[in-house]
Short mmCIF file of C-alpha atoms in Angstrom, two decimals:
data_model
loop_
_atom_site.label_atom_id
_atom_site.label_comp_id
_atom_site.label_asym_id
_atom_site.label_seq_id
_atom_site.Cartn_x
_atom_site.Cartn_y
_atom_site.Cartn_z
CA UNK A 1 116.24 103.56 92.00
CA UNK A 2 112.72 102.18 92.30
CA UNK A 3 113.37 98.53 91.57
CA UNK A 4 109.99 97.08 90.76
CA UNK A 5 107.54 99.81 89.71
CA UNK A 6 107.05 102.25 86.87
CA UNK A 7 110.15 101.75 84.65
CA UNK A 8 112.49 100.13 87.21
CA UNK A 9 114.58 97.08 86.27
CA UNK A 10 112.19 94.57 87.88
CA UNK A 11 109.02 96.31 86.67
CA UNK A 12 106.79 95.00 83.86
CA UNK A 13 107.47 98.23 81.93
CA UNK A 14 111.26 98.28 82.43
CA UNK A 15 113.02 100.42 79.82
CA UNK A 16 116.40 98.75 80.29
CA UNK A 17 117.53 95.16 79.98
CA UNK A 18 119.70 92.69 81.86
CA UNK A 19 122.68 91.65 79.77
CA UNK A 20 122.40 87.91 80.28
CA UNK A 21 122.65 85.11 77.72
CA UNK A 22 119.38 83.55 78.85
CA UNK A 23 116.06 85.38 79.36
CA UNK A 24 115.13 86.10 82.94
CA UNK A 25 111.86 84.90 84.49
CA UNK A 26 108.83 86.99 83.59
CA UNK A 27 108.44 88.05 87.22
CA UNK A 28 111.26 88.62 89.69
CA UNK A 29 110.66 89.49 93.35
CA UNK A 30 113.41 90.98 95.49
CA UNK A 31 113.48 91.08 99.30
CA UNK A 32 116.10 92.73 101.48
CA UNK A 33 116.66 93.96 105.03
CA UNK A 34 115.43 97.56 105.27
CA UNK A 35 118.12 98.47 107.84
CA UNK A 36 115.93 101.26 109.17
CA UNK A 37 113.78 101.38 112.30
CA UNK A 38 110.12 101.39 111.26
CA UNK A 39 107.04 101.82 113.44
CA UNK A 40 103.32 101.52 112.79
CA UNK A 41 100.55 103.36 114.64
CA UNK A 42 96.91 102.31 114.89
CA UNK A 43 94.19 103.29 117.36
CA UNK A 44 96.46 105.70 119.25
CA UNK A 45 98.97 102.93 119.93
CA UNK A 46 102.27 101.75 118.49
CA UNK A 47 101.45 98.27 117.26
CA UNK A 48 104.94 97.44 116.02
CA UNK A 49 108.40 98.92 116.43
CA UNK A 50 111.18 97.06 114.65
CA UNK A 51 114.74 97.35 113.38
CA UNK A 52 114.35 93.98 111.65
CA UNK A 53 112.06 94.92 108.75
CA UNK A 54 112.28 93.22 105.36
CA UNK A 55 111.24 95.21 102.29
CA UNK A 56 109.63 93.27 99.45
CA UNK A 57 109.88 94.61 95.90
CA UNK A 58 107.18 93.00 93.76
CA UNK A 59 106.78 93.81 90.04
CA UNK A 60 104.32 96.64 89.40
CA UNK A 61 103.91 97.50 93.09
CA UNK A 62 105.38 99.88 95.60
CA UNK A 63 107.69 98.28 98.19
CA UNK A 64 105.99 96.58 101.15
CA UNK A 65 107.45 96.34 104.66
CA UNK A 66 107.27 92.99 106.50
CA UNK A 67 107.64 92.91 110.30
CA UNK A 68 108.67 89.93 112.44
CA UNK A 69 105.87 88.56 114.59
CA UNK A 70 108.05 88.99 117.67
CA UNK A 71 108.05 92.78 117.16
CA UNK A 72 104.25 93.12 116.91
CA UNK A 73 102.32 94.06 120.05
CA UNK A 74 100.53 91.20 121.76
CA UNK A 75 96.81 90.84 121.01
CA UNK A 76 96.85 93.17 118.00
CA UNK A 77 96.50 90.46 115.35
CA UNK A 78 93.25 88.50 115.07
CA UNK A 79 93.40 85.77 112.45
CA UNK A 80 90.52 85.98 109.98
CA UNK A 81 88.90 83.20 108.00
CA UNK A 82 89.80 85.02 104.79
CA UNK A 83 92.73 83.59 102.81
CA UNK A 84 94.10 84.27 99.35
CA UNK A 85 96.66 82.73 97.03
CA UNK A 86 99.63 84.84 96.02
CA UNK A 87 100.87 83.93 92.56
CA UNK A 88 104.51 83.77 93.71
CA UNK A 89 104.41 83.41 97.49
CA UNK A 90 101.64 80.87 98.05
CA UNK A 91 98.79 80.84 100.55
CA UNK A 92 98.24 84.10 102.41
CA UNK A 93 96.38 84.49 105.70
CA UNK A 94 94.72 87.77 106.62
CA UNK A 95 94.25 89.47 109.96
CA UNK A 96 91.95 91.94 111.65
CA UNK A 97 93.87 94.59 113.58
CA UNK A 98 92.35 95.45 116.94
CA UNK A 99 93.42 98.01 119.54
CA UNK A 100 90.91 98.69 122.29
CA UNK A 101 87.57 99.52 120.68
CA UNK A 102 89.09 100.20 117.25
CA UNK A 103 89.49 97.49 114.64
CA UNK A 104 90.10 97.11 110.93
CA UNK A 105 89.36 93.96 108.93
CA UNK A 106 91.83 92.56 106.39
CA UNK A 107 94.40 95.10 107.53
CA UNK A 108 97.42 92.79 107.66
CA UNK A 109 98.59 89.59 106.02
CA UNK A 110 101.16 86.83 106.27
CA UNK A 111 102.36 84.43 103.58
CA UNK A 112 102.01 81.02 105.22
CA UNK A 113 102.72 78.80 102.22
CA UNK A 114 106.06 80.25 101.19
CA UNK A 115 108.28 78.39 98.72
CA UNK A 116 111.72 77.53 100.07
CA UNK A 117 113.43 80.31 98.11
CA UNK A 118 111.26 82.95 99.87
CA UNK A 119 111.88 81.97 103.48
CA UNK A 120 113.21 85.46 104.25
CA UNK A 121 109.51 86.38 104.66
CA UNK A 122 108.73 83.46 106.99
CA UNK A 123 107.11 84.54 110.25
CA UNK A 124 106.61 88.09 109.01
CA UNK A 125 103.48 90.23 108.69
CA UNK A 126 102.74 93.20 106.43
CA UNK A 127 100.25 95.95 107.29
CA UNK A 128 97.94 97.54 104.71
CA UNK A 129 99.25 101.08 104.38
CA UNK A 130 95.95 102.96 104.19
CA UNK A 131 94.34 100.84 106.90
CA UNK A 132 96.86 102.03 109.47
CA UNK A 133 96.92 105.45 111.11
CA UNK A 134 100.56 106.10 110.31
CA UNK A 135 103.96 104.61 109.44
CA UNK A 136 107.19 106.09 110.75
CA UNK A 137 110.91 105.70 110.17
CA UNK A 138 112.40 106.71 113.51
CA UNK A 139 110.39 109.83 114.50
CA UNK A 140 109.51 110.97 110.99
CA UNK A 141 106.25 110.05 109.34
CA UNK A 142 106.44 108.36 105.93
CA UNK A 143 103.52 109.21 103.66
CA UNK A 144 102.07 107.68 100.50
CA UNK A 145 103.83 104.31 100.64
CA UNK A 146 106.99 102.71 101.97
CA UNK A 147 110.06 104.59 100.77
CA UNK A 148 112.26 102.78 98.27
CA UNK A 149 115.89 102.80 99.40
CA UNK A 150 117.01 102.93 95.75
CA UNK A 151 114.87 105.92 94.86
CA UNK A 152 116.53 109.19 93.90
CA UNK A 153 115.40 112.53 92.46
CA UNK A 154 117.60 114.89 90.47
CA UNK A 155 116.45 118.33 89.25
CA UNK A 156 118.16 120.17 86.43
CA UNK A 157 117.75 123.69 85.03
CA UNK A 158 117.35 124.06 81.28
CA UNK A 159 116.81 126.78 78.68
CA UNK A 160 114.82 124.53 76.36
CA UNK A 161 111.51 125.85 75.10
CA UNK A 162 108.48 124.15 76.63
CA UNK A 163 104.92 125.02 75.59
CA UNK A 164 101.59 123.56 76.60
CA UNK A 165 98.43 123.91 74.52
CA UNK A 166 94.84 122.86 74.93
CA UNK A 167 92.30 123.31 72.14
CA UNK A 168 94.39 125.98 70.45
CA UNK A 169 94.92 127.85 73.72
CA UNK A 170 98.46 128.39 75.05
CA UNK A 171 98.41 127.24 78.67
CA UNK A 172 102.14 127.58 79.34
CA UNK A 173 105.14 128.98 77.50
CA UNK A 174 108.56 128.84 79.14
CA UNK A 175 112.25 128.89 78.33
CA UNK A 176 113.21 128.22 81.93
CA UNK A 177 111.49 124.97 82.94
CA UNK A 178 113.02 122.51 85.37
CA UNK A 179 113.29 118.84 84.49
CA UNK A 180 112.82 116.39 87.35
CA UNK A 181 114.35 112.95 86.98
CA UNK A 182 112.74 110.52 89.37
CA UNK A 183 113.86 106.91 89.36
CA UNK A 184 111.28 104.66 87.79
CA UNK A 185 109.57 107.48 85.88
CA UNK A 186 110.07 109.24 82.59
CA UNK A 187 111.34 112.85 83.04
CA UNK A 188 108.81 115.39 84.32
CA UNK A 189 108.95 119.03 83.27
CA UNK A 190 107.97 121.79 85.72
CA UNK A 191 107.06 125.34 84.62
CA UNK A 192 107.25 128.51 86.77
CA UNK A 193 103.82 129.95 87.63
CA UNK A 194 104.71 133.21 85.89
CA UNK A 195 104.92 131.28 82.61
CA UNK A 196 101.50 129.63 83.06
CA UNK A 197 98.07 131.02 82.17
CA UNK A 198 96.50 130.24 85.54
CA UNK A 199 93.03 131.03 84.22
CA UNK A 200 93.29 127.74 82.34
CA UNK A 201 93.77 125.77 85.57
CA UNK A 202 90.72 124.67 87.54
CA UNK A 203 91.70 123.29 90.97
CA UNK A 204 90.43 119.77 91.68
CA UNK A 205 89.31 118.36 95.00
CA UNK A 206 91.59 115.79 96.59
CA UNK A 207 95.33 115.66 97.01
CA UNK A 208 97.90 112.90 97.17
CA UNK A 209 101.14 112.41 99.06
CA UNK A 210 104.52 111.37 97.75
CA UNK A 211 107.12 110.23 100.31
CA UNK A 212 109.81 111.94 98.24
CA UNK A 213 108.16 115.23 97.21
CA UNK A 214 105.26 115.98 99.55
CA UNK A 215 101.63 117.00 98.97
CA UNK A 216 100.40 117.26 95.36
CA UNK A 217 97.45 119.36 94.17
CA UNK A 218 95.76 118.67 90.82
CA UNK A 219 94.11 120.76 88.13
CA UNK A 220 91.60 120.30 85.34
CA UNK A 221 92.21 121.94 81.96
CA UNK A 222 89.28 122.31 79.53
CA UNK A 223 87.56 119.29 81.07
CA UNK A 224 90.69 117.12 81.18
CA UNK A 225 90.92 116.00 84.80
CA UNK A 226 94.38 115.68 86.32
CA UNK A 227 95.96 117.43 83.34
CA UNK A 228 98.34 119.34 85.62
CA UNK A 229 99.66 119.19 89.16
CA UNK A 230 101.82 121.14 91.56
CA UNK A 231 103.72 120.58 94.78
CA UNK A 232 102.90 123.92 96.30
CA UNK A 233 105.14 123.28 99.32
CA UNK A 234 107.53 120.58 98.20
CA UNK A 235 109.82 118.84 100.67
CA UNK A 236 113.13 120.64 101.27
CA UNK A 237 115.00 118.02 99.20
CA UNK A 238 113.07 119.07 96.07
CA UNK A 239 112.28 122.67 97.03
CA UNK A 240 113.20 123.89 93.55
CA UNK A 241 109.87 122.71 92.12
CA UNK A 242 107.71 124.26 94.86
CA UNK A 243 104.77 126.08 93.32
CA UNK A 244 105.72 125.12 89.78
CA UNK A 245 103.28 123.29 87.49
CA UNK A 246 103.77 120.05 85.58
CA UNK A 247 101.52 118.83 82.78
CA UNK A 248 100.32 115.38 81.74
CA UNK A 249 101.26 114.75 78.12
CA UNK A 250 98.27 112.51 77.40
CA UNK A 251 95.78 115.12 78.67
CA UNK A 252 97.09 118.28 77.00
CA UNK A 253 99.59 119.00 74.22
CA UNK A 254 103.09 119.40 75.62
CA UNK A 255 105.87 120.49 73.27
CA UNK A 256 109.59 120.51 74.03
CA UNK A 257 111.57 122.51 71.46
CA UNK A 258 108.52 122.23 69.16
CA UNK A 259 108.48 118.41 69.35
CA UNK A 260 105.30 117.06 70.89
CA UNK A 261 105.88 114.86 73.93
CA UNK A 262 103.99 111.61 74.32
CA UNK A 263 103.18 109.64 77.44
CA UNK A 264 105.92 107.05 77.73
CA UNK A 265 105.40 103.48 78.99
CA UNK A 266 105.48 103.42 82.77
CA UNK A 267 104.96 107.16 83.10
CA UNK A 268 101.51 106.89 84.69
CA UNK A 269 101.52 107.35 88.44
CA UNK A 270 100.04 104.64 90.65
CA UNK A 271 98.51 106.75 93.39
CA UNK A 272 97.80 105.48 96.89
CA UNK A 273 95.69 108.53 97.66
CA UNK A 274 95.63 110.38 100.94
CA UNK A 275 96.63 108.40 104.01
CA UNK A 276 94.01 107.56 106.62
CA UNK A 277 93.75 110.20 109.38
CA UNK A 278 96.70 112.10 107.95
CA UNK A 279 97.41 115.36 109.77
CA UNK A 280 98.79 117.85 107.24
CA UNK A 281 100.66 119.76 109.93
CA UNK A 282 102.49 116.57 110.86
CA UNK A 283 104.08 116.29 107.43
CA UNK A 284 104.42 119.99 106.58
CA UNK A 285 107.78 120.84 105.00
CA UNK A 286 108.89 123.04 107.89
CA UNK A 287 108.67 119.95 110.11
CA UNK A 288 111.30 118.25 107.95
CA UNK A 289 113.93 120.98 107.73
#
């Protein structure tokens, strides 16, 4: 499952607990070999290609991939004067990425003051996701953020009664919703379009990508922005929810078997937004079948 974000075991909003006699530290970081080939593209060039990537799980953040310096193309990294102090990993140096005439400031970083217990990250550099043109695992583009190896999605059919209301108006009424269990999140309920009053949905500009589900579109309901969303062409792995609509319980009234649902801790999505220079055709579902 997602270890360090949303409601994962290392996240600030974890819903479970470690059964230990002594309390654990307030923050726990976890780093591990990714064991997948990962590549990064910038300025029409592959700037790194490595099978020796380390994935860092930091509380409240998506996983971050760290590449060994030896696997980064020569001349790509230009050390900048800018430095910061990481609360757990010490002094951090930043780099400008340059390929030909293209460059991006503060687009990569390296922890240069690591404590002894974090030496797995020594001599490794991370690239800012949205500053790069693209990240790949093998020949498949990864969108949104680095994929969490512990992440899993399960979808279940149900005959429970789900209704959605806004200002006295019934927006959705269904006895055949799907419930999507996604590690690190509270359950999400998806309603077939035929059970939704689509006149209540006003499409919003802007979409986001999920590396597990695909491209998400958002809707406004009675002035509540982002009150609903849909994966209109979900990845094959979660094709069951394609075109269905899910509703945000803190924006509209969502009832399950007449019991009003409330936004649970950790249920908010931390969105990375649309990737830089992302070509929709490149990540279309039919490319992943």
